[in-house]
Tab-separated table of C-alpha atoms in Angstrom:
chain	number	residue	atom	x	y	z
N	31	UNK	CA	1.915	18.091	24.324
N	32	UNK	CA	2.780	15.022	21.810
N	33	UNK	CA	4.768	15.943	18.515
N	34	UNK	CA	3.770	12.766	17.401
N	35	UNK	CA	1.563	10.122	18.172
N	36	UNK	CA	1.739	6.595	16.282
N	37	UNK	CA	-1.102	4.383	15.910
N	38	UNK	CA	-0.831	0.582	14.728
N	39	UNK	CA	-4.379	-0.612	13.317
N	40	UNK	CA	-5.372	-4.097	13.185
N	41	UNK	CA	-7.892	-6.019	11.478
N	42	UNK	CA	-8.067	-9.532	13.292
N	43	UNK	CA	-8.779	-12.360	10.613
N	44	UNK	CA	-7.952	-16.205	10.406
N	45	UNK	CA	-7.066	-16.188	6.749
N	46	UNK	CA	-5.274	-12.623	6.502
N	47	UNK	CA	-4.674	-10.573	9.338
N	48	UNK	CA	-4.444	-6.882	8.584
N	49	UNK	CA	-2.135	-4.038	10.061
N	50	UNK	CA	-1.748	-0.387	9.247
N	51	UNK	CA	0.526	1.864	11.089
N	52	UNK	CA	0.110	5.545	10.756
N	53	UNK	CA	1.662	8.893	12.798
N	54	UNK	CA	-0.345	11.861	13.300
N	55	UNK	CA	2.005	15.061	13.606
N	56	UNK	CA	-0.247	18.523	14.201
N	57	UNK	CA	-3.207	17.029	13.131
N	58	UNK	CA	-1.731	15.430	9.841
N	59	UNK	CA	-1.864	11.787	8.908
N	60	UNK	CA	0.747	9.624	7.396
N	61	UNK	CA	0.913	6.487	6.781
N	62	UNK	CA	3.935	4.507	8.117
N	63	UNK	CA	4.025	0.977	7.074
N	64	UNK	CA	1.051	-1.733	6.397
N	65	UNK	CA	1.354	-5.488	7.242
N	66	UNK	CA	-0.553	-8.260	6.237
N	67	UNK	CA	0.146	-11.909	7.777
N	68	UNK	CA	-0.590	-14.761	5.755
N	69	UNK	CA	-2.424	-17.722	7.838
N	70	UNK	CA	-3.788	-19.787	5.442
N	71	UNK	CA	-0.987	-21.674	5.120
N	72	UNK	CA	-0.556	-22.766	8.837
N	73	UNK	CA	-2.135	-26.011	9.722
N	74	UNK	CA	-3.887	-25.398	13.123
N	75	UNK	CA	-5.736	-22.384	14.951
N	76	UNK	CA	-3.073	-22.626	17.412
N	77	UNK	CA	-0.041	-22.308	14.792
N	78	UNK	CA	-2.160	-18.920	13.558
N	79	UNK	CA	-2.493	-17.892	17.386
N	80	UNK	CA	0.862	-18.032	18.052
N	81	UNK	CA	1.932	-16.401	14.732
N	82	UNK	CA	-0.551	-13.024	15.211
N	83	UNK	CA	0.987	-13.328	18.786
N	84	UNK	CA	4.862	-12.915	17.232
N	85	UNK	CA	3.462	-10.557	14.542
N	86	UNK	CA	1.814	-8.294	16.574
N	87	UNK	CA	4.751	-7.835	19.341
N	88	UNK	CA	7.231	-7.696	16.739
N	89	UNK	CA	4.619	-5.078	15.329
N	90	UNK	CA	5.010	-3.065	18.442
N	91	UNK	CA	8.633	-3.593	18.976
N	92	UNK	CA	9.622	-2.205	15.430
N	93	UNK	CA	7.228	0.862	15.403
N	94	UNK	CA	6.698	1.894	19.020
N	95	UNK	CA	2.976	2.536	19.046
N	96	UNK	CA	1.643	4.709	21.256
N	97	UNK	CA	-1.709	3.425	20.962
N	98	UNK	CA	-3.628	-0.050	19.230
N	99	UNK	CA	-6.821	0.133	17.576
N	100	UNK	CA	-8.565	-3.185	16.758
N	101	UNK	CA	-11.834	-3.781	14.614
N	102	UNK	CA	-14.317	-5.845	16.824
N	103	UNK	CA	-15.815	-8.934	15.798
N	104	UNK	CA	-19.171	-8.769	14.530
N	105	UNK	CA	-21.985	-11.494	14.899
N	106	UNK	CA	-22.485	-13.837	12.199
N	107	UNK	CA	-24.420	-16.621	11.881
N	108	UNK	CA	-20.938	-18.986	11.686
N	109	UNK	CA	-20.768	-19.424	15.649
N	110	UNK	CA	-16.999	-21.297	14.736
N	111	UNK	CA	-15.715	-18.429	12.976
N	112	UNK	CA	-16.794	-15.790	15.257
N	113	UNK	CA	-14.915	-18.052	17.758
N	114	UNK	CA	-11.530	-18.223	15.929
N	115	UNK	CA	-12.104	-14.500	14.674
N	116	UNK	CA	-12.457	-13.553	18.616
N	117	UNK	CA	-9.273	-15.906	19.461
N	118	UNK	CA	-7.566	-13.856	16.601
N	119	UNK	CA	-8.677	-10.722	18.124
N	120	UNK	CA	-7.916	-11.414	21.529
N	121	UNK	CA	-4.390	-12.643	21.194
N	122	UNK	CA	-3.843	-9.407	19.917
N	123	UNK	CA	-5.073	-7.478	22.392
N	124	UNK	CA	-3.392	-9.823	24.545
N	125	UNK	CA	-0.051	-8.512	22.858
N	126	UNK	CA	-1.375	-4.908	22.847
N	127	UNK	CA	-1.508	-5.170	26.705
N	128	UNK	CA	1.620	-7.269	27.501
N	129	UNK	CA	3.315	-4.594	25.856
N	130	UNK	CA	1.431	-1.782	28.123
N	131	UNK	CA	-0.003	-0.305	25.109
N	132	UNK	CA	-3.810	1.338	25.392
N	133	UNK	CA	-6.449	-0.784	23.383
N	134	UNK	CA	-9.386	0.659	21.548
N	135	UNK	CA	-12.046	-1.238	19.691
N	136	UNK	CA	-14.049	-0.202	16.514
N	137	UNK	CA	-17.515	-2.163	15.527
N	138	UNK	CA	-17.086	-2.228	11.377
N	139	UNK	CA	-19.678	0.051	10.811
N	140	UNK	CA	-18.195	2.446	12.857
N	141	UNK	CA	-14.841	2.214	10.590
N	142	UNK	CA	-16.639	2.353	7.332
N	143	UNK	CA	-17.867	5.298	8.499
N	144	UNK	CA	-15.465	7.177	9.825
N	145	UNK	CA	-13.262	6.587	6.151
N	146	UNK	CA	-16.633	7.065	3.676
N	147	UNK	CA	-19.163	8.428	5.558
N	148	UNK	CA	-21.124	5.353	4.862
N	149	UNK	CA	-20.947	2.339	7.313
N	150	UNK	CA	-22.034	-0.150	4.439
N	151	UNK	CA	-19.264	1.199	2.398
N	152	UNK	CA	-17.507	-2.028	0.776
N	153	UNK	CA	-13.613	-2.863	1.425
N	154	UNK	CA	-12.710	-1.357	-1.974
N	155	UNK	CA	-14.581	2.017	-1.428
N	156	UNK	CA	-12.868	1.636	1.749
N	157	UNK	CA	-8.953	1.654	0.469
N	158	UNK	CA	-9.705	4.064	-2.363
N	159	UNK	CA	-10.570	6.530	0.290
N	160	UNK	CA	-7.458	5.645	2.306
N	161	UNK	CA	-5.612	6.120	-0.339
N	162	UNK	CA	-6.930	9.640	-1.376
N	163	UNK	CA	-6.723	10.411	2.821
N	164	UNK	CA	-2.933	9.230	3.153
N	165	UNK	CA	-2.287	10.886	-0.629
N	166	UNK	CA	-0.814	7.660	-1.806
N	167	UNK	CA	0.056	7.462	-5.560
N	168	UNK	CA	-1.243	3.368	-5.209
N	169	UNK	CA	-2.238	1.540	-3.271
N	170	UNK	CA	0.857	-0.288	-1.691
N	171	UNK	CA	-1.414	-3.884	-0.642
N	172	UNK	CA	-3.166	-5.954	-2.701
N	173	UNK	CA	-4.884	-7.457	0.184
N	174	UNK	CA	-7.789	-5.510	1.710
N	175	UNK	CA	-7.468	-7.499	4.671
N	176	UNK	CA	-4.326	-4.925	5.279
N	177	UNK	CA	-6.440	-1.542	3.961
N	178	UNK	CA	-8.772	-2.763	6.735
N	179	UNK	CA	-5.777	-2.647	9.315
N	180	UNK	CA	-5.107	0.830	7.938
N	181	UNK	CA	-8.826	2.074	8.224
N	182	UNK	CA	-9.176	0.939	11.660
N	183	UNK	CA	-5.853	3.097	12.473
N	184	UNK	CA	-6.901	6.170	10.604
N	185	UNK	CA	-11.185	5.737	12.195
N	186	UNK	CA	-9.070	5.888	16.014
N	187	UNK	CA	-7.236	9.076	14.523
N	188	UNK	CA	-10.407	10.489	13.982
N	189	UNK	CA	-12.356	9.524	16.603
N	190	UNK	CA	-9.305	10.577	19.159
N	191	UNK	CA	-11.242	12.552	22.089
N	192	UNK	CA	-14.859	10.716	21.202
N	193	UNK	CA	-15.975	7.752	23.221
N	194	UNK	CA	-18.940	6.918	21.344
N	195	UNK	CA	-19.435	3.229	20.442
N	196	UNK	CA	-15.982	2.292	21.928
N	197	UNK	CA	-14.623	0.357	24.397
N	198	UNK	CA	-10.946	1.072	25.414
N	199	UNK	CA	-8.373	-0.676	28.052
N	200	UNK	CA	-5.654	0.744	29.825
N	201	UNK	CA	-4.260	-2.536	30.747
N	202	UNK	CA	-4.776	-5.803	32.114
N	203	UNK	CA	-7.006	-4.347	35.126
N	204	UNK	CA	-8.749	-1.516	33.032
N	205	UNK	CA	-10.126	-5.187	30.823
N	206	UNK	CA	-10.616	-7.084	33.705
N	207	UNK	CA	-12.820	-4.397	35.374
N	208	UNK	CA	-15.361	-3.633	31.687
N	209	UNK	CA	-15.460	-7.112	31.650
N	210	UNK	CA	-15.867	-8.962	34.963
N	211	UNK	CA	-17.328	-11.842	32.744
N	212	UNK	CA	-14.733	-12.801	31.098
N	213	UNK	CA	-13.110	-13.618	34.628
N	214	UNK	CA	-13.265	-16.591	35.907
């Protein structure tokens, strides 16, 4: 049986990429650290590609994660920022996977309403029930972009066991083979 599992949450964005790291020991949540990286000020896409890429390993080589949750994009009628937002995604999961690490992904509803109970909660209701979850005195972001990393974490905590609208990887071959696509 685990003593403890760690879970490193990520909220894929262009401008602000979320993270939340939390460890579950019997049952009980606690929030480790939370991350938020800054793109805004890079250039290019590719400059913020490569820097989720470093942030996310680096991510994974500080904390050790035993498993990645990530939010999944969801459709909008900006067809260019659904692409970057699904680069952003996927060179995290890229990351997730170099490093051998299991991969699940939330829809936002889904996350919303695992935290609140309601999946049109907004980002604020979101982080003031993280914050009464985790029992933190404040809040210790002022971006929600990073609460979001944190939700997505805790909403993988709580759907552990559950496989309802999920879709999970294993590694390279588990994605390969739920999404023969995406091969070409």
């Amino acid at each position: 049986m685990i003593s403890e599992k760690i879970i490193l949450g990520i909220d894929p964005g262009t401008a602000i990429m979320g993270f939340g790291i939390i460890s579950v020991k019997k049952g009980k949540m606690e929030m480790v650290s939370i991350h938020e990286l800054i793109l805004k000020k890079y250039p290019n896409h590719e400059t913020k590609l490569k820097y989720i890429f470093d942030k996310t390993l680096a991510l994974i080589d500080e904390y050790h994660p035993d498993e990645v949750a990530l939010e999944a994009p969801f459709f909008g009628k900006n067809v260019q920022s659904m692409l970057k937002l699904g680069r952003a995604q996927g060179v995290a999961m890229a990351a997730s996977l170099h490093r051998n690490i299991p991969i699940t992904e939330y829809s936002p509803k889904k996350i919303k309403m695992a935290i609140t109970g309601n999946g049109n909660a907004s980002k604020e209701q979101v982080a003031g029930m993280l914050q009464n979850l985790l029992n933190l005195k404040e809040f210790p972001t002022k971006y929600l972009d990073a609460s979001d990393g944190l939700a997505v974490a805790v909403c993988h905590h709580f759907n552990s066991g559950t496989i309802a609208d999920t879709k999970s990887y294993s590694g390279w071959d588990s994605f390969l083979k739920q999404n023969p696509g995406r091969l070409k």
